[in-house]
Coordinates of C-alpha atoms in Angstrom, one line a residue:
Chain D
X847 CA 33.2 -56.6 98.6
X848 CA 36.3 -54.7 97.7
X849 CA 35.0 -51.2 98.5
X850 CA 34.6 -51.8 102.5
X851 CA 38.8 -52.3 103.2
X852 CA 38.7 -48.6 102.0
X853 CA 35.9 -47.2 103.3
X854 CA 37.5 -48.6 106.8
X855 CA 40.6 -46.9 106.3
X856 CA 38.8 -43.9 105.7
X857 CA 37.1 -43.9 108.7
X858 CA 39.9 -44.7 110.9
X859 CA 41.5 -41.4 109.4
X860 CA 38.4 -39.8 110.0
X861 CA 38.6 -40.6 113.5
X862 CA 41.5 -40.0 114.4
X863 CA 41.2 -36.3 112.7
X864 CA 42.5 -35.5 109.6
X865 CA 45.8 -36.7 108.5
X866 CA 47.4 -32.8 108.1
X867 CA 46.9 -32.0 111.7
X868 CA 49.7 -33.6 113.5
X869 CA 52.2 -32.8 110.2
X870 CA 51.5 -29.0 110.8
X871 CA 52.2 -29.4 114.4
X872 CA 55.1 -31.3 113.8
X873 CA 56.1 -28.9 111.3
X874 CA 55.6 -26.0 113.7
X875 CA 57.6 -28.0 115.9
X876 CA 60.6 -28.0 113.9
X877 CA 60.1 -25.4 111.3
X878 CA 58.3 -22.6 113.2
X879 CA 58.8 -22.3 116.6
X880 CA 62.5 -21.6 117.0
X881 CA 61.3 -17.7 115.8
X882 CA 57.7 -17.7 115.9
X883 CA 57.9 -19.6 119.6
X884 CA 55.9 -22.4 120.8
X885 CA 52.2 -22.4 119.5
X886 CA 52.9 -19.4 117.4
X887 CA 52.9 -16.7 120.6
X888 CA 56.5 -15.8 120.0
X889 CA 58.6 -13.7 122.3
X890 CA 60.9 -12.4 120.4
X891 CA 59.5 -8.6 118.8
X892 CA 60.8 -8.9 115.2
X893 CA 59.2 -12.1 115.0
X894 CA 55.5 -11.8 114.5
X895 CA 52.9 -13.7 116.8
X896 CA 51.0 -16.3 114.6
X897 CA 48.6 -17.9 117.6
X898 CA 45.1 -17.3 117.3
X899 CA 45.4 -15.3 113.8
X900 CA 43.1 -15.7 111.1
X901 CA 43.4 -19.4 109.4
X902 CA 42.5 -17.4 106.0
X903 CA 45.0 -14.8 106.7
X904 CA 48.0 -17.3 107.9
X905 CA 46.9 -19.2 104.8
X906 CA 47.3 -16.1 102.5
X907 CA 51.0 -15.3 103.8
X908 CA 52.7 -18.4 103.9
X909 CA 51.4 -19.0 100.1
X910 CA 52.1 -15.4 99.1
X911 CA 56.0 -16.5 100.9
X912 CA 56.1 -19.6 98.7
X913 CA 55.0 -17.6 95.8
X914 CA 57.7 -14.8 96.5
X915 CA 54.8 -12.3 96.7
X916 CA 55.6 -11.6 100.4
X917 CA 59.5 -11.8 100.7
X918 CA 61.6 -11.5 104.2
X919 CA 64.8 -12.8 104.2
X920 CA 64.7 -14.7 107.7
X921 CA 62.1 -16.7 106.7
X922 CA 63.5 -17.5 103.1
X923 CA 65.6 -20.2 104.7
X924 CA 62.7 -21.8 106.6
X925 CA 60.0 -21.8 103.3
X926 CA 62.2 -24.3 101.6
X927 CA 61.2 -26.7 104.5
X928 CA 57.2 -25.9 103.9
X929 CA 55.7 -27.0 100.4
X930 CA 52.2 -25.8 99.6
X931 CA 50.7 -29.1 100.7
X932 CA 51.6 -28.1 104.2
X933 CA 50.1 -24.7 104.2
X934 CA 46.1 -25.9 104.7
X935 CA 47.3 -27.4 108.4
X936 CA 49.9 -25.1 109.2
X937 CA 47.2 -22.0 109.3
X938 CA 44.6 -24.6 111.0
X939 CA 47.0 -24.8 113.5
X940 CA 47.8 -21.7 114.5
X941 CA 44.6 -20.2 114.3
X942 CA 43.7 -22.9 116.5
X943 CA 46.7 -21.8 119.2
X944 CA 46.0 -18.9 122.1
X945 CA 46.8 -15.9 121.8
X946 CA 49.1 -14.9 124.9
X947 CA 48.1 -11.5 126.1
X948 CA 50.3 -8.4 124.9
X949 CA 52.3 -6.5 126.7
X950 CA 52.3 -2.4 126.5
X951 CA 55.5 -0.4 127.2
X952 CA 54.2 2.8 126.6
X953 CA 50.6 3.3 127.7
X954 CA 50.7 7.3 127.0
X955 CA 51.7 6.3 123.5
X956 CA 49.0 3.8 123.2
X957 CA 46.3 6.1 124.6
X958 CA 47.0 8.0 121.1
X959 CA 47.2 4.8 119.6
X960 CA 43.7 4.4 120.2
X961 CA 42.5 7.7 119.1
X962 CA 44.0 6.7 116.0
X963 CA 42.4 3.3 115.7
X964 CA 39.2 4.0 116.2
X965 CA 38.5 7.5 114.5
X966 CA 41.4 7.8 111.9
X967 CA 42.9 10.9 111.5
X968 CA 40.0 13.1 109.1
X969 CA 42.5 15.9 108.7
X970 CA 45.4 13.3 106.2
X971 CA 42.5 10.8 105.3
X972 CA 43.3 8.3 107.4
X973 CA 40.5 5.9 108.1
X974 CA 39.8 4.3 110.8
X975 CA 41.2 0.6 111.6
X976 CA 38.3 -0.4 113.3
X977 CA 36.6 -0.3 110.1
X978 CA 38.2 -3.4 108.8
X979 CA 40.2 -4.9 111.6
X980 CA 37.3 -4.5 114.4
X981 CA 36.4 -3.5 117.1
X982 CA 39.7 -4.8 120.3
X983 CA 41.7 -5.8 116.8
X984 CA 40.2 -9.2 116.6
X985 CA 39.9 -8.8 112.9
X986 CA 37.5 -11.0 110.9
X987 CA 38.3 -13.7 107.8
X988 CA 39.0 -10.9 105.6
X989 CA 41.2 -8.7 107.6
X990 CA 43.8 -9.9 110.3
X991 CA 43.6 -9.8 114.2
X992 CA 46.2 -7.2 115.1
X993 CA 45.6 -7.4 119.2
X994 CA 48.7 -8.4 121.2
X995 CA 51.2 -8.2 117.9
X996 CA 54.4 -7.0 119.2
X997 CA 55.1 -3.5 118.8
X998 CA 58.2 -3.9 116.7
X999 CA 56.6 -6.3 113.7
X1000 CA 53.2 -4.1 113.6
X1001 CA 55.0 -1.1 112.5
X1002 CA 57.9 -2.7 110.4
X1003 CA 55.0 -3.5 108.5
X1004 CA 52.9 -0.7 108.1
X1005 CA 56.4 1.0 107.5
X1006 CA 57.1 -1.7 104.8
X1007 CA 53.2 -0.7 103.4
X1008 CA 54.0 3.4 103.7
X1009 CA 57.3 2.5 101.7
X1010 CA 55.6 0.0 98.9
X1011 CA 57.7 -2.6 99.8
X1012 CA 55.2 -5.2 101.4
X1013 CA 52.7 -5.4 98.2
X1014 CA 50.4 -8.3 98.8
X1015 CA 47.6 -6.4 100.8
X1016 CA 44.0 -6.8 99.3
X1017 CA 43.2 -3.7 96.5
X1018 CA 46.1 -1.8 97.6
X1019 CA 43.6 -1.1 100.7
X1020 CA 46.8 -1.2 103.3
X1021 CA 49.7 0.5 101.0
X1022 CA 47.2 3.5 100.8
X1023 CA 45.8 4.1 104.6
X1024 CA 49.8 3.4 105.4
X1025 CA 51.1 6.6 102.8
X1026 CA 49.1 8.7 105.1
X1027 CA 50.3 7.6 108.6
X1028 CA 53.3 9.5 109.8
X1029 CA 56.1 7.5 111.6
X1030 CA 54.9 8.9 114.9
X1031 CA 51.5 8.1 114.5
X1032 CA 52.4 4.1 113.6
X1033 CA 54.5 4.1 116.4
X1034 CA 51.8 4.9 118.3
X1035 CA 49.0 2.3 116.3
X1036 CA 51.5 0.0 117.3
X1037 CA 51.8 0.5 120.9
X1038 CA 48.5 0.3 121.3
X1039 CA 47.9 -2.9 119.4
X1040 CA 50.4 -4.4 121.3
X1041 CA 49.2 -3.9 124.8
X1042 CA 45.3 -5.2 123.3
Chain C
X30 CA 16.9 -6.5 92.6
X31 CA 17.5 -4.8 90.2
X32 CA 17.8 -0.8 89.7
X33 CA 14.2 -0.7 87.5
X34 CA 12.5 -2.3 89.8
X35 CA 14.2 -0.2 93.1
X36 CA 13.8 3.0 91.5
X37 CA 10.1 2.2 90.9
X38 CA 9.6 1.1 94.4
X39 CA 11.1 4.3 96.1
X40 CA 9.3 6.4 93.8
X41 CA 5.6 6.3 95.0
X42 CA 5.0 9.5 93.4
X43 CA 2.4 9.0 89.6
X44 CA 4.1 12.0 88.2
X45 CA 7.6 10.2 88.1
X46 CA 6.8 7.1 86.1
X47 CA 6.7 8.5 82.6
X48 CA 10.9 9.7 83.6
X49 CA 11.0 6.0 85.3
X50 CA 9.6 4.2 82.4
X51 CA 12.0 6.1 80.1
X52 CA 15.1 5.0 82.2
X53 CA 13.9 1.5 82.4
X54 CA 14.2 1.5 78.5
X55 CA 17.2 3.2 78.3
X56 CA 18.8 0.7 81.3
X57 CA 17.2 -2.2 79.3
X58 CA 18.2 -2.5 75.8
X59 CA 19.9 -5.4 76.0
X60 CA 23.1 -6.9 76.1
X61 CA 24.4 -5.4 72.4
X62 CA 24.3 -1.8 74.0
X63 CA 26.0 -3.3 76.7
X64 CA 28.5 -4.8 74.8
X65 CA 29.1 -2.1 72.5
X66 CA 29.5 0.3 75.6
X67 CA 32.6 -2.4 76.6
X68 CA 33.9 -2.5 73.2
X69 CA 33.2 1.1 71.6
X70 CA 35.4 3.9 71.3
X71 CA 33.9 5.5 74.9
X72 CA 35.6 2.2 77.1
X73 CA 39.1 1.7 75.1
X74 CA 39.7 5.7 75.0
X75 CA 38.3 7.0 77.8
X76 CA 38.0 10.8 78.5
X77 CA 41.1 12.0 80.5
X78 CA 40.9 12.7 84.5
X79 CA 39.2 15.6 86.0
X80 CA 37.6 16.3 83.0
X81 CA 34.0 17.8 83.3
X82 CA 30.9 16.5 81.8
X83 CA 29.5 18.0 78.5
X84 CA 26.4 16.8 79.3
X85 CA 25.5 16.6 83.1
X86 CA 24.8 12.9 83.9
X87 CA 25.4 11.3 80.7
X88 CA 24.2 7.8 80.7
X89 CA 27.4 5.8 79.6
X90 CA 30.7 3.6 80.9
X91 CA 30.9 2.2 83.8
X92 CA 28.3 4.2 85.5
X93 CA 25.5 2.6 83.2
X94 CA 27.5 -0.8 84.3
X95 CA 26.5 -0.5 87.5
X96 CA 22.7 0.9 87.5
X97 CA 22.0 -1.9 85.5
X98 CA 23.5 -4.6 87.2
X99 CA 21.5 -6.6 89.9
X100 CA 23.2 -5.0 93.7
X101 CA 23.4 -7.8 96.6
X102 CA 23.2 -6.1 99.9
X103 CA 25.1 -9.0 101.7
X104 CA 27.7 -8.8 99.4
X105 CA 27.7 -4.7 99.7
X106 CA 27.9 -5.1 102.8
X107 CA 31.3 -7.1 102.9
X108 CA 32.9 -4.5 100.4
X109 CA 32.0 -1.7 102.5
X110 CA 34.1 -2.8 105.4
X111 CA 37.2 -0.7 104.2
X112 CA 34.6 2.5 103.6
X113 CA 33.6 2.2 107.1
X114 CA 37.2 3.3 108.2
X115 CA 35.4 7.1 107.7
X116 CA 32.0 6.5 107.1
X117 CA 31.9 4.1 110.1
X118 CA 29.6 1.6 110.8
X119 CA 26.0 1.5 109.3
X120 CA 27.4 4.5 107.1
X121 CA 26.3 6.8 109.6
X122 CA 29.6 9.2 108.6
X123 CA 30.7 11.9 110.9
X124 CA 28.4 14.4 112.8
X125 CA 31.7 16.8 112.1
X126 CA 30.5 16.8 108.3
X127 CA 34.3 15.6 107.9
X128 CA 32.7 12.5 106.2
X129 CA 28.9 12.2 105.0
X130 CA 26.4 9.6 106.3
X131 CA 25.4 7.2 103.6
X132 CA 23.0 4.8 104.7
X133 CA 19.3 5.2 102.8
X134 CA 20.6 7.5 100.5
X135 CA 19.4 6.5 96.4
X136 CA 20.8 3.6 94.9
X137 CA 21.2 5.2 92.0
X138 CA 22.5 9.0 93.5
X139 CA 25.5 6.7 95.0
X140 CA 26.4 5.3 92.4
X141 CA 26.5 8.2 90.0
X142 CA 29.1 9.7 92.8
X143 CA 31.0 6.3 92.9
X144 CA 31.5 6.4 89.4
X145 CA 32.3 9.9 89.4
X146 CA 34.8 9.7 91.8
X147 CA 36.5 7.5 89.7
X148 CA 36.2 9.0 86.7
X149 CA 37.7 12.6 88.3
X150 CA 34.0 14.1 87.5
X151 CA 33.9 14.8 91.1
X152 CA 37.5 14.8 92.3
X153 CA 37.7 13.3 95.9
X154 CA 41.7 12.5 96.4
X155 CA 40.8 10.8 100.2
X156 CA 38.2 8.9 99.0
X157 CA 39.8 7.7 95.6
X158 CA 42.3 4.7 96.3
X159 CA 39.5 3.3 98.1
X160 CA 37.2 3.1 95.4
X161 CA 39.8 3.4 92.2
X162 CA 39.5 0.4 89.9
X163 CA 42.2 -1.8 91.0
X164 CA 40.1 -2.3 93.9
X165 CA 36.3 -2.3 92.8
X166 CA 34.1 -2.8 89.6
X167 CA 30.7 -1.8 88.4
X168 CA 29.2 -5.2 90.4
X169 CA 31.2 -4.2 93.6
X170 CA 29.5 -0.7 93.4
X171 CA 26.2 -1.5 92.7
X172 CA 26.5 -4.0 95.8
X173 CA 27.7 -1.3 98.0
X174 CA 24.8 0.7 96.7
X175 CA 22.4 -1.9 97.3
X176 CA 23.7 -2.2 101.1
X177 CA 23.6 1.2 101.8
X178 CA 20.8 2.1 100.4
X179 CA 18.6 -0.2 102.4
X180 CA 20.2 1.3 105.9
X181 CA 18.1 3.0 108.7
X182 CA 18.5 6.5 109.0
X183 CA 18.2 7.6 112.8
X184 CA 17.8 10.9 113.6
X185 CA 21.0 11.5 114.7
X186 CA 22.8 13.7 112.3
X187 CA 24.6 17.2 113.2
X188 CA 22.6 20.0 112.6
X189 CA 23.4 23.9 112.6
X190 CA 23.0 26.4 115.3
X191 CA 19.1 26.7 114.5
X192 CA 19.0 30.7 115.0
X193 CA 18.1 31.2 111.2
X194 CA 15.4 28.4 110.5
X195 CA 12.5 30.8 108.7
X196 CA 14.9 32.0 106.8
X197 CA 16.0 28.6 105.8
X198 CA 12.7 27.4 105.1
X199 CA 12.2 29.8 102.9
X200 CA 15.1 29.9 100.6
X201 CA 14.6 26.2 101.2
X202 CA 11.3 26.1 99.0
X203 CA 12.8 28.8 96.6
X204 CA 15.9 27.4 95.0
X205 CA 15.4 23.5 96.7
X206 CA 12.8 21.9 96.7
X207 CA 11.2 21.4 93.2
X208 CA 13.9 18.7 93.3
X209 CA 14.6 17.3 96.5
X210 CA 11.3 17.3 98.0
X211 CA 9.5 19.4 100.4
X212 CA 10.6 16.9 103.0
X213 CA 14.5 16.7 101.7
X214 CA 13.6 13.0 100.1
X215 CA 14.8 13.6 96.9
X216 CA 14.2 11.9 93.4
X217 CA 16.2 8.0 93.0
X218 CA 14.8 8.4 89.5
X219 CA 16.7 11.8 88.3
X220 CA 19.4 11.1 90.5
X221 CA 18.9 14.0 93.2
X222 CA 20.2 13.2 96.7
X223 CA 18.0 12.5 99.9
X224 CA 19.2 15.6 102.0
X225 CA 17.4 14.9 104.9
X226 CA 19.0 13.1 107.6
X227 CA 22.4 14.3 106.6
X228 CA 24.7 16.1 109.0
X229 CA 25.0 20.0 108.4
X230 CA 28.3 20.6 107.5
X231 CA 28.4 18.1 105.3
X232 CA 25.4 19.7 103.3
X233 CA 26.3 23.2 103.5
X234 CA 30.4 22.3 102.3
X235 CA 29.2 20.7 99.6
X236 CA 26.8 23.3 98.8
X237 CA 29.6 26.1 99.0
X238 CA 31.9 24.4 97.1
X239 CA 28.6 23.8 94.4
X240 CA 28.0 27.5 94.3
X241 CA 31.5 28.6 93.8
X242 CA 32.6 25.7 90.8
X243 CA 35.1 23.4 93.1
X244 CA 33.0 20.3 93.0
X245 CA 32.0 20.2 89.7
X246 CA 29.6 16.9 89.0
X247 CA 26.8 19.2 90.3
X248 CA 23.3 19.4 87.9
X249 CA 23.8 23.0 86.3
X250 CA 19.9 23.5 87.2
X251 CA 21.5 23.7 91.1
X252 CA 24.2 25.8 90.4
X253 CA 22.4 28.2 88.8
X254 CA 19.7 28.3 91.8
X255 CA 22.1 28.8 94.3
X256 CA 24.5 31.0 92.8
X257 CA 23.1 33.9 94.7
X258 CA 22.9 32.7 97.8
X259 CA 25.7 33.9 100.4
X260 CA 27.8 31.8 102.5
X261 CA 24.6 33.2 105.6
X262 CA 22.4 31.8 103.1
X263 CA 23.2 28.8 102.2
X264 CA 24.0 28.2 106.0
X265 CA 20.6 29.1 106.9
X266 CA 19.0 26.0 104.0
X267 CA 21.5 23.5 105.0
X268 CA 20.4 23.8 108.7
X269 CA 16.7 23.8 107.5
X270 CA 17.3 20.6 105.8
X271 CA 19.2 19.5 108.5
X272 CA 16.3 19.1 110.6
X273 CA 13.6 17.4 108.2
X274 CA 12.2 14.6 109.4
X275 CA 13.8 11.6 107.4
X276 CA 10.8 10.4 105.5
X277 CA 10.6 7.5 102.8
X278 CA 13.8 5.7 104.2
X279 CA 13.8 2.1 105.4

């Protein structure tokens, strides 16, 4: 009976989980943690946290990287060590990491943070972020947990959306909430996200 | 669902099915008018931005699109996350009138807005990149309709200061109610709001801005009816209709 070797070997790879899980950590390992830190809760600000994000979101970026939709030159160096093989596990993983908690400098600044988040600003248009992102920034699999992010990568980004230079948000959705922010007020969404 | 057969169930009333079974028809010829709506002259050269209609609710594009396709609530309901960024959760909007409340309005009165939003019929420059078309299509809006529309309504909206109610009800019943209902339910058929349940200043903006020509997607049969109504007036009706009891809503 030919088929049972095989249906062995499956089994034993079955058991032992499945075969991209300790690659991605590996990869993390050598690939990912000297910036994003060890299990994705990095400590340095410019680098994002990845721990406990969204395995669909994690998945979107690091293919949008390998497709040059998403582009940052620090990690440029590091994609040509991932291939889209890799991708599947590498977002299991660190969705499957804990997040560490955040840490708040300024809680004055996050207290209009806040206001921000959860009622928008009706005057510009701004809509609230609770609407997508949730209530404590957990996010959901369609829109990314923002809680705990450090200060300094939340608003690069939401300055890179008000500019047009980060592109690969869903319908546009992110570019225009982020033309209506002023820099005060994302330095403030970001404060507050950060101490979450 | 689809839009036939949800018109005809929120439309109890006998006197209404000859204008239903008209729509029906017109929403169900078939896939050629369809595809001649994709293909014609009307979808490759459309009319130009801010542009008012010739003829108030014309039955074309998009619009046509989206009443006749089938809405899923669940899926509505996942498209609407980025809406609820101002007209919060369960599309209750803003008691401040900065945003309107949604939920159990007609399928069919939200998407007429939708669509014209995006056509600049009813020009909405916070609302648009949310709804535009690189974002949404016909399905997407008759999924968001079908969500909302299916929504409680709690009687929780703002209303006005209360101190001119008789006067409300009256011009209420004078310039009002032959279309949206003596209790504010409206008609899903013709496409006339439900304005009961909806918070004050909301209502009475949109009325102002009705009367004096700035929103322009307005039935000509309302602006005429209100155009003599002061700012005192119209204040006194929006308050009146602010508190009807919701009726006919799930």
């Amino acid at each position: 009976m030919p088929a049972w070797p095989a249906a062995c070997a499956a089994g034993v790879v079955w058991l032992a989980g499945p075969a991209w899980a300790a690659d991605a950590k590996e990869i993390a390992a050598t690939v990912c943690q000297a910036c994003h830190g060890e299990g994705g809760n990095s400590v340095v600000p410019m680098f994002p946290r990845l721990a406990g994000l969204q395995a669909e979101y994690l998945a979107k970026q690091l293919n949008d990287f390998l497709d040059g939709k998403r582009k940052n030159d620090l990690m440029a160096p590091s994609l040509a060590s991932i291939s889209s093989g890799d991708v599947r596990g590498l977002a299991a993983y660190f969705a499957g990491q804990k997040p560490a908690k955040g840490t708040a400098g300024d809680p004055k600044l996050g207290d209009k943070g806040k206001v921000l988040y959860d009622d928008g600003n009706v005057d510009t248009g701004v809509p609230a972020c609770v609407g997508c992102h949730q209530p404590e920034g957990v996010g959901n699999e369609r829109y990314p947990r923002l809680a705990g992010q450090h200060a300094a990568y939340t608003a690069a980004q939401m300055s890179a959306f008000k500019a047009g230079t980060r592109t690969n948000d869903r319908a546009k959705v992110m570019r225009a909430v982020a033309e209506r922010l002023t820099e005060q007020e994302i330095a403030a969404l970001s404060e507050y996200l950060a101490g979450m | 669902m689809d839009m036939c057969n949800e018109l005809a169930m929120s439309t109890p009333i006998g006197a209404r099915w000859a204008v239903l079974a008209g729509l029906c028809i017109a929403l169900a010829t078939g896939p050629s008018a369809l595809a001649q709506g994709a293909a014609g002259p009307a979808a490759s050269a459309p009319a130009p931005a801010e542009e008012p209609e010739t003829t108030w609710n014309a039955m074309q594009g998009e619009k046509l699109q989206a009443l006749r396709a089938t809405g899923d609530a669940a899926r509505g309901e996942i498209t609407f996350e980025v809406c609820q960024g101002c007209h919060r959760a369960k599309a209750l909007g803003r008691p401040d009138g900065s945003y309107p409340r949604l939920a159990g309005q007609h399928a069919s009165v939200l998407i007429k807005q939708m669509t014209d939003v995006r056509a600049g019929r009813r020009r909405n420059d916070k609302m648009l990149p949310f709804i535009d078309k690189h974002g949404v299509g016909p399905q997407d809006i008759a999924d968001i309709a079908a969500y909302l529309s299916r929504l409680p309504v709690p009687p929780t909206q703002g209303q006005g200061p209360g101190t001119h109610l008789a006067d409300g009800e009256k011009l209420y019943k004078n310039a009002c109610v032959d279309c949206h209902g003596a209790a504010g339910e409206g008609d899903a058929t013709r496409f006339y709001p439900r304005v009961n349940g909806q918070h004050f200043k909301y209502t009475l903006r949109e009325m102002i801005d009705i009367r004096d020509g700035v929103r322009r997607n307005a039935n000509p049969t309302m602006v005429e009816a209100i155009k003599r109504y002061t700012n005192a007036d119209l204040e006194a009706v929006a308050d009146h209709m602010s508190r009807l009891p919701v009726t006919g809503a799930r």
